[in-house]
mmCIF file of C-alpha atoms in Angstrom:
data_model
loop_
_atom_site.group_PDB
_atom_site.id
_atom_site.type_symbol
_atom_site.label_atom_id
_atom_site.label_comp_id
_atom_site.label_asym_id
_atom_site.label_seq_id
_atom_site.Cartn_x
_atom_site.Cartn_y
_atom_site.Cartn_z
ATOM 1 C CA TRP Y 248 168.179 152.156 141.125
ATOM 2 C CA ALA Y 249 166.282 149.368 140.338
ATOM 3 C CA ASN Y 250 169.103 147.608 138.780
ATOM 4 C CA HIS Y 251 167.847 144.148 138.239
ATOM 5 C CA ALA Y 252 166.726 142.657 135.172
ATOM 6 C CA TRP Y 253 163.684 143.498 133.824
ATOM 7 C CA GLY Y 254 161.250 140.622 132.437
ATOM 8 C CA MET Y 255 157.528 139.602 132.052
ATOM 9 C CA TRP Y 256 155.607 138.676 134.909
ATOM 10 C CA PRO Y 257 153.527 135.227 134.845
ATOM 11 C CA ALA Y 258 149.920 137.027 134.080
ATOM 12 C CA MET Y 259 151.273 138.200 130.958
ATOM 13 C CA ASP Y 260 152.218 134.301 130.102
ATOM 14 C CA ASP Y 261 149.864 132.595 127.598
ATOM 15 C CA GLY Y 262 150.282 129.562 130.174
ATOM 16 C CA LEU Y 263 149.836 128.411 134.007
ATOM 17 C CA ARG Y 264 153.101 128.703 135.102
ATOM 18 C CA PRO Y 265 154.556 128.505 138.365
ATOM 19 C CA MET Y 266 156.322 131.765 139.885
ATOM 20 C CA ASN Y 267 158.683 129.834 142.270
ATOM 21 C CA GLY Y 268 158.580 132.764 144.873
ATOM 22 C CA ASN Y 269 156.949 136.203 145.372
ATOM 23 C CA VAL Y 270 158.594 137.681 142.654
ATOM 24 C CA ASN Y 271 159.685 136.100 139.461
ATOM 25 C CA GLN Y 272 159.692 137.830 135.916
ATOM 26 C CA SER Y 273 161.984 134.906 134.479
ATOM 27 C CA SER Y 274 159.465 133.486 131.985
ATOM 28 C CA LYS Y 275 160.823 136.406 129.387
ATOM 29 C CA ILE Y 276 163.480 138.566 130.257
ATOM 30 C CA PHE Y 277 163.116 142.204 128.009
ATOM 31 C CA LEU Y 278 166.451 143.336 129.777
ATOM 32 C CA THR Y 279 168.965 141.677 131.053
ATOM 33 C CA ILE Y 280 171.257 143.718 133.532
ATOM 34 C CA ARG Y 281 175.114 144.020 133.325
ATOM 35 C CA HIS Y 282 177.513 146.489 135.088
ATOM 36 C CA SER Y 283 180.373 147.933 134.155
ATOM 37 C CA GLU Y 284 182.491 150.686 135.476
ATOM 38 C CA GLN Y 285 181.787 153.128 132.449
ATOM 39 C CA ASP Y 286 178.107 152.243 132.852
ATOM 40 C CA LEU Y 287 178.242 153.366 136.455
ATOM 41 C CA ARG Y 288 179.733 156.319 135.583
ATOM 42 C CA ASP Y 289 177.321 157.056 132.975
ATOM 43 C CA VAL Y 290 174.389 156.466 135.751
ATOM 44 C CA MET Y 291 175.936 158.669 138.160
ATOM 45 C CA ALA Y 292 176.252 161.494 135.583
ATOM 46 C CA TYR Y 293 172.560 161.397 134.117
ATOM 47 C CA CYS Y 294 171.244 161.610 137.946
ATOM 48 C CA CYS Y 295 173.609 164.116 138.939
ATOM 49 C CA GLU Y 296 172.258 166.027 135.905
ATOM 50 C CA LYS Y 297 168.884 165.195 135.689
ATOM 51 C CA TYR Y 298 167.913 164.740 139.574
ATOM 52 C CA PHE Y 299 170.773 165.491 142.202
ATOM 53 C CA SER Y 300 170.773 169.169 140.931
ATOM 54 C CA CYS Y 301 167.097 169.571 141.809
ATOM 55 C CA GLU Y 302 166.377 171.733 144.469
ATOM 56 C CA ASN Y 303 164.281 169.461 146.186
ATOM 57 C CA TYR Y 304 166.189 166.180 146.149
ATOM 58 C CA TRP Y 305 167.021 164.424 149.273
ATOM 59 C CA LYS Y 306 170.678 165.307 150.428
ATOM 60 C CA ILE Y 307 172.314 164.278 153.680
ATOM 61 C CA ASP Y 308 175.267 166.615 154.637
ATOM 62 C CA GLY Y 309 174.983 168.051 150.968
ATOM 63 C CA LYS Y 310 175.681 164.534 149.508
ATOM 64 C CA PRO Y 311 172.595 163.453 147.256
ATOM 65 C CA VAL Y 312 171.174 159.817 148.555
ATOM 66 C CA PHE Y 313 171.466 157.249 146.135
ATOM 67 C CA SER Y 314 169.941 154.062 146.866
ATOM 68 C CA VAL Y 315 170.876 150.802 144.988
ATOM 69 C CA PHE Y 316 168.312 147.963 145.487
ATOM 70 C CA SER Y 317 170.260 144.951 143.934
ATOM 71 C CA THR Y 318 173.611 145.154 145.827
ATOM 72 C CA GLY Y 319 174.111 141.700 144.373
ATOM 73 C CA SER Y 320 173.830 142.372 140.984
ATOM 74 C CA LEU Y 321 176.357 145.576 141.582
ATOM 75 C CA PHE Y 322 178.906 143.644 143.285
ATOM 76 C CA LYS Y 323 178.900 140.560 140.451
ATOM 77 C CA TYR Y 324 180.364 143.107 138.141
ATOM 78 C CA ILE Y 325 182.449 145.897 140.249
ATOM 79 C CA GLU Y 326 184.429 145.602 143.261
ATOM 80 C CA PRO Y 327 182.440 147.260 145.921
ATOM 81 C CA ARG Y 328 185.172 149.243 147.118
ATOM 82 C CA ASP Y 329 185.384 150.661 143.084
ATOM 83 C CA ALA Y 330 181.921 151.417 143.026
ATOM 84 C CA VAL Y 331 182.205 153.580 145.876
ATOM 85 C CA ARG Y 332 185.321 155.176 144.690
ATOM 86 C CA ILE Y 333 183.172 155.794 140.896
ATOM 87 C CA MET Y 334 179.927 157.350 142.552
ATOM 88 C CA ASN Y 335 181.828 159.905 144.572
ATOM 89 C CA GLU Y 336 184.574 160.908 141.909
ATOM 90 C CA VAL Y 337 181.443 161.696 139.491
ATOM 91 C CA ALA Y 338 179.254 163.465 141.958
ATOM 92 C CA LYS Y 339 182.472 165.650 142.928
ATOM 93 C CA LYS Y 340 182.942 165.946 139.540
ATOM 94 C CA HIS Y 341 179.382 167.725 139.521
ATOM 95 C CA GLY Y 342 180.148 169.913 142.177
ATOM 96 C CA PHE Y 343 178.791 167.857 144.885
ATOM 97 C CA PRO Y 344 180.731 166.802 148.214
ATOM 98 C CA GLY Y 345 180.094 163.346 147.533
ATOM 99 C CA ILE Y 346 177.311 160.628 147.472
ATOM 100 C CA TYR Y 347 175.546 159.381 150.123
ATOM 101 C CA THR Y 348 175.233 155.538 149.321
ATOM 102 C CA LEU Y 349 172.164 153.646 150.660
ATOM 103 C CA MET Y 350 172.190 150.407 150.072
ATOM 104 C CA ASN Y 351 169.048 147.305 149.933
ATOM 105 C CA ILE Y 352 169.835 143.871 151.792
ATOM 106 C CA GLY Y 353 166.250 143.110 151.531
ATOM 107 C CA CYS Y 354 164.938 140.689 149.039
ATOM 108 C CA CYS Y 355 167.581 138.239 149.015
ATOM 109 C CA ASN Y 356 167.512 134.542 150.104
ATOM 110 C CA ASP Y 357 170.303 134.781 152.661
ATOM 111 C CA ASN Y 358 167.930 133.509 155.499
ATOM 112 C CA GLU Y 359 163.851 132.637 155.568
ATOM 113 C CA TYR Y 360 163.382 136.739 156.389
ATOM 114 C CA TYR Y 361 164.900 137.456 153.247
ATOM 115 C CA CYS Y 362 167.103 139.988 154.811
ATOM 116 C CA GLY Y 363 170.671 140.439 154.368
ATOM 117 C CA TRP Y 364 171.709 141.756 157.683
ATOM 118 C CA GLY Y 365 174.974 139.325 157.370
ATOM 119 C CA ARG Y 366 176.254 141.415 154.190
ATOM 120 C CA ILE Y 367 176.517 144.258 156.450
ATOM 121 C CA PRO Y 368 180.019 144.003 157.319
ATOM 122 C CA LYS Y 369 180.995 143.747 153.545
ATOM 123 C CA ILE Y 370 178.904 146.786 152.938
ATOM 124 C CA ARG Y 371 180.425 148.729 155.807
ATOM 125 C CA ASP Y 372 184.102 147.768 155.362
ATOM 126 C CA ASN Y 373 183.942 148.845 151.658
ATOM 127 C CA GLY Y 374 182.785 152.523 152.492
ATOM 128 C CA PHE Y 375 179.138 152.564 151.915
ATOM 129 C CA ASP Y 376 177.146 155.183 154.236
ATOM 130 C CA ALA Y 377 173.830 153.109 155.018
ATOM 131 C CA VAL Y 378 171.645 150.292 154.732
ATOM 132 C CA PHE Y 379 168.277 149.760 154.456
ATOM 133 C CA ALA Y 380 165.744 146.301 153.858
ATOM 134 C CA TYR Y 381 163.404 146.862 150.955
ATOM 135 C CA ASN Y 382 160.015 144.988 151.425
ATOM 136 C CA SER Y 383 161.304 143.164 154.928
ATOM 137 C CA GLY Y 384 158.624 141.691 156.503
ATOM 138 C CA LEU Y 385 158.078 138.402 154.558
ATOM 139 C CA ARG Y 386 158.929 135.349 155.185
ATOM 140 C CA SER Y 387 159.661 131.667 153.886
ATOM 141 C CA ASP Y 388 158.104 129.616 156.505
ATOM 142 C CA PHE Y 389 154.563 131.452 156.187
ATOM 143 C CA GLU Y 390 152.863 128.124 155.208
ATOM 144 C CA LYS Y 391 152.616 126.849 159.071
ATOM 145 C CA THR Y 392 150.362 129.763 159.948
ATOM 146 C CA VAL Y 393 148.471 129.635 156.324
ATOM 147 C CA ALA Y 394 145.850 126.886 155.327
ATOM 148 C CA PRO Y 395 146.208 125.438 151.817
ATOM 149 C CA ASP Y 396 142.952 126.482 150.552
ATOM 150 C CA GLN Y 397 142.988 130.340 152.050
ATOM 151 C CA PRO Y 398 146.283 132.082 150.779
ATOM 152 C CA THR Y 399 145.792 134.978 153.048
ATOM 153 C CA LEU Y 400 148.273 136.033 155.799
ATOM 154 C CA ASP Y 401 147.409 138.691 158.474
ATOM 155 C CA TYR Y 402 149.500 141.726 158.486
ATOM 156 C CA SER Y 403 150.663 140.954 162.298
ATOM 157 C CA PHE Y 404 152.915 138.272 160.824
ATOM 158 C CA MET Y 405 154.431 140.978 158.749
ATOM 159 C CA MET Y 406 154.898 143.832 161.563
ATOM 160 C CA GLU Y 407 156.492 140.875 163.476
ATOM 161 C CA ASN Y 408 159.080 140.201 161.111
ATOM 162 C CA GLN Y 409 160.046 143.526 160.086
ATOM 163 C CA ARG Y 410 160.698 144.508 163.929
ATOM 164 C CA TYR Y 411 162.953 141.403 164.126
ATOM 165 C CA CYS Y 412 164.700 142.504 160.764
ATOM 166 C CA TRP Y 413 164.945 145.850 162.422
ATOM 167 C CA GLU Y 414 166.848 144.845 165.534
ATOM 168 C CA ARG Y 415 169.061 141.947 163.756
ATOM 169 C CA ILE Y 416 170.456 144.843 161.349
ATOM 170 C CA ALA Y 417 170.961 147.360 164.751
ATOM 171 C CA GLU Y 418 173.005 145.131 165.905
ATOM 172 C CA GLN Y 419 175.362 145.492 163.074
ATOM 173 C CA GLY Y 420 176.479 148.753 164.162
ATOM 174 C CA MET Y 421 175.920 150.406 160.729
ATOM 175 C CA PRO Y 422 173.405 153.622 160.060
ATOM 176 C CA PHE Y 423 170.288 152.008 158.420
ATOM 177 C CA PHE Y 424 166.944 153.328 157.460
ATOM 178 C CA PRO Y 425 164.046 150.888 158.953
ATOM 179 C CA SER Y 426 161.677 149.983 156.132
ATOM 180 C CA VAL Y 427 157.675 150.213 156.713
ATOM 181 C CA THR Y 428 156.101 147.699 154.265
ATOM 182 C CA LEU Y 429 152.532 148.267 154.166
ATOM 183 C CA GLY Y 430 151.625 144.977 152.329
ATOM 184 C CA ASN Y 431 151.735 142.589 150.242
ATOM 185 C CA ASP Y 432 149.757 141.414 147.272
ATOM 186 C CA VAL Y 433 151.071 140.265 143.949
ATOM 187 C CA SER Y 434 147.748 138.752 142.445
ATOM 188 C CA PRO Y 435 148.063 141.442 139.925
ATOM 189 C CA ARG Y 436 150.735 139.675 138.504
ATOM 190 C CA TRP Y 437 149.618 135.991 139.156
ATOM 191 C CA SER Y 438 148.091 133.977 135.838
ATOM 192 C CA ARG Y 439 144.935 135.311 134.582
ATOM 193 C CA GLN Y 440 144.233 131.422 133.994
ATOM 194 C CA LEU Y 441 144.508 130.510 137.952
ATOM 195 C CA THR Y 442 140.910 130.076 139.504
ATOM 196 C CA TYR Y 443 140.437 130.283 143.259
ATOM 197 C CA PRO Y 444 141.180 128.726 145.374
ATOM 198 C CA TRP Y 445 144.392 127.436 144.350
ATOM 199 C CA ASN Y 446 147.507 125.403 145.613
ATOM 200 C CA TYR Y 447 149.458 128.468 146.109
ATOM 201 C CA THR Y 448 152.914 126.453 147.332
ATOM 202 C CA GLU Y 449 152.537 124.441 144.121
ATOM 203 C CA MET Y 450 152.260 127.429 142.281
ATOM 204 C CA GLY Y 451 155.142 129.164 144.635
ATOM 205 C CA TYR Y 452 152.317 132.427 144.915
ATOM 206 C CA TYR Y 453 153.159 134.106 147.994
ATOM 207 C CA PRO Y 454 149.830 135.149 150.253
ATOM 208 C CA ILE Y 455 147.853 138.149 149.877
ATOM 209 C CA THR Y 456 148.233 140.485 152.907
ATOM 210 C CA ILE Y 457 144.965 141.371 154.703
ATOM 211 C CA ASN Y 458 143.994 143.404 157.866
ATOM 212 C CA ASN Y 459 146.943 146.015 157.031
ATOM 213 C CA THR Y 460 144.573 148.749 158.222
ATOM 214 C CA PRO Y 461 146.037 152.715 158.752
ATOM 215 C CA GLU Y 462 146.173 151.805 162.593
ATOM 216 C CA ARG Y 463 148.381 149.132 162.305
ATOM 217 C CA ILE Y 464 150.638 150.512 160.130
ATOM 218 C CA ALA Y 465 150.533 153.821 161.942
ATOM 219 C CA GLU Y 466 151.657 151.455 165.041
ATOM 220 C CA LEU Y 467 154.745 150.341 163.360
ATOM 221 C CA LEU Y 468 155.334 153.751 162.140
ATOM 222 C CA ARG Y 469 155.696 154.779 165.622
ATOM 223 C CA GLN Y 470 158.190 151.838 166.083
ATOM 224 C CA ALA Y 471 160.002 152.705 163.526
ATOM 225 C CA LEU Y 472 160.525 156.217 164.184
ATOM 226 C CA SER Y 473 161.361 155.426 167.864
ATOM 227 C CA MET Y 474 164.659 153.854 166.921
ATOM 228 C CA LYS Y 475 165.806 157.300 166.415
ATOM 229 C CA THR Y 476 167.445 157.055 162.724
ATOM 230 C CA ASP Y 477 168.216 160.035 160.164
ATOM 231 C CA ALA Y 478 165.172 158.667 158.437
ATOM 232 C CA VAL Y 479 162.500 155.680 157.730
ATOM 233 C CA ILE Y 480 161.404 154.481 154.375
ATOM 234 C CA ILE Y 481 157.968 153.718 153.630
ATOM 235 C CA ASN Y 482 157.618 151.278 150.920
ATOM 236 C CA ALA Y 483 155.819 152.331 148.684
ATOM 237 C CA TRP Y 484 154.381 155.304 147.200
ATOM 238 C CA ASN Y 485 152.760 153.541 144.249
ATOM 239 C CA GLU Y 486 153.493 150.160 143.899
ATOM 240 C CA TRP Y 487 149.789 148.643 142.638
ATOM 241 C CA THR Y 488 151.314 145.233 141.492
ATOM 242 C CA GLU Y 489 152.779 144.716 145.122
ATOM 243 C CA GLY Y 490 149.826 145.688 147.361
ATOM 244 C CA MET Y 491 151.861 148.675 148.620
ATOM 245 C CA TYR Y 492 150.683 152.485 148.178
ATOM 246 C CA LEU Y 493 150.456 155.636 149.537
ATOM 247 C CA ILE Y 494 148.927 157.550 146.766
ATOM 248 C CA PRO Y 495 145.252 157.819 147.012
ATOM 249 C CA LYS Y 496 142.863 155.321 145.808
ATOM 250 C CA LYS Y 497 139.220 155.178 145.249
ATOM 251 C CA HIS Y 498 138.061 153.113 148.051
ATOM 252 C CA ILE Y 499 140.283 154.311 150.786
ATOM 253 C CA GLY Y 500 141.198 157.781 149.775
ATOM 254 C CA SER Y 501 143.906 159.831 151.209
ATOM 255 C CA MET Y 502 143.520 157.518 154.552
ATOM 256 C CA MET Y 503 147.044 156.352 154.274
ATOM 257 C CA LEU Y 504 148.807 159.556 154.179
ATOM 258 C CA ASP Y 505 146.249 161.174 156.834
ATOM 259 C CA THR Y 506 147.429 158.325 158.900
ATOM 260 C CA ILE Y 507 151.476 159.260 158.250
ATOM 261 C CA ASN Y 508 150.874 163.090 158.760
ATOM 262 C CA LYS Y 509 148.981 162.124 161.777
ATOM 263 C CA VAL Y 510 152.022 160.122 163.674
ATOM 264 C CA LEU Y 511 154.474 162.705 162.362
ATOM 265 C CA LYS Y 512 152.654 165.125 163.775
ATOM 266 C CA GLU Y 513 152.929 163.078 167.479
ATOM 267 C CA GLN Y 514 156.264 163.554 166.792
ATOM 268 C CA LYS Y 515 156.759 167.104 167.255
#
């Protein structure tokens, strides 16, 4: 559930505006998200009727898996324990044994890894089921390894960071699903007036990830699977403007999907 504000990226702006970070839609907000208990009930009821009831919807112990992107946004308006109660009440009303709550702890500013493993005790103690760190692999101190006039970052940097985040999350003793991020390239969101080379630190742009080959992604996926969790999250199916996609593309065909298929066959 992408429960965050919806806005316009700098690429759509008339002026050359800084992004102030990897992702920033604050130049023009189309939809500000404000949660309420009734809104949460409405969202859950809609999902129960339109999605959870589908035969192929992902369920754990009969419970539909419901993933929330911004826990901070949700908890700002609804107490965590009340959110768990409401989601389970609505799911049971629609004939399910409950809801399996999967909460994102990534994409936050808690530390240089943008990963909120310190939030896990609160999430666990309030009755949520599991966590994952969406888009883990980024780190705020990338400028130590990136030349100012060469705004690219080797995928090995992301691999190392993702493994580190998995270890910190696992230490918290809560069920979690490791997240494998395929790369990072948000240049489609950058201002169209920007010319190469640019001062990416001044603009607040994150470097483009390079060398994220199928072989390296296979290596990281094998490491994630070796943790023997109930599932592994792959980021992402079609995040075209973030440089993360599994869906076939003209220049690589189905290479990414073939890689995943190969790794999964090895596990049998």
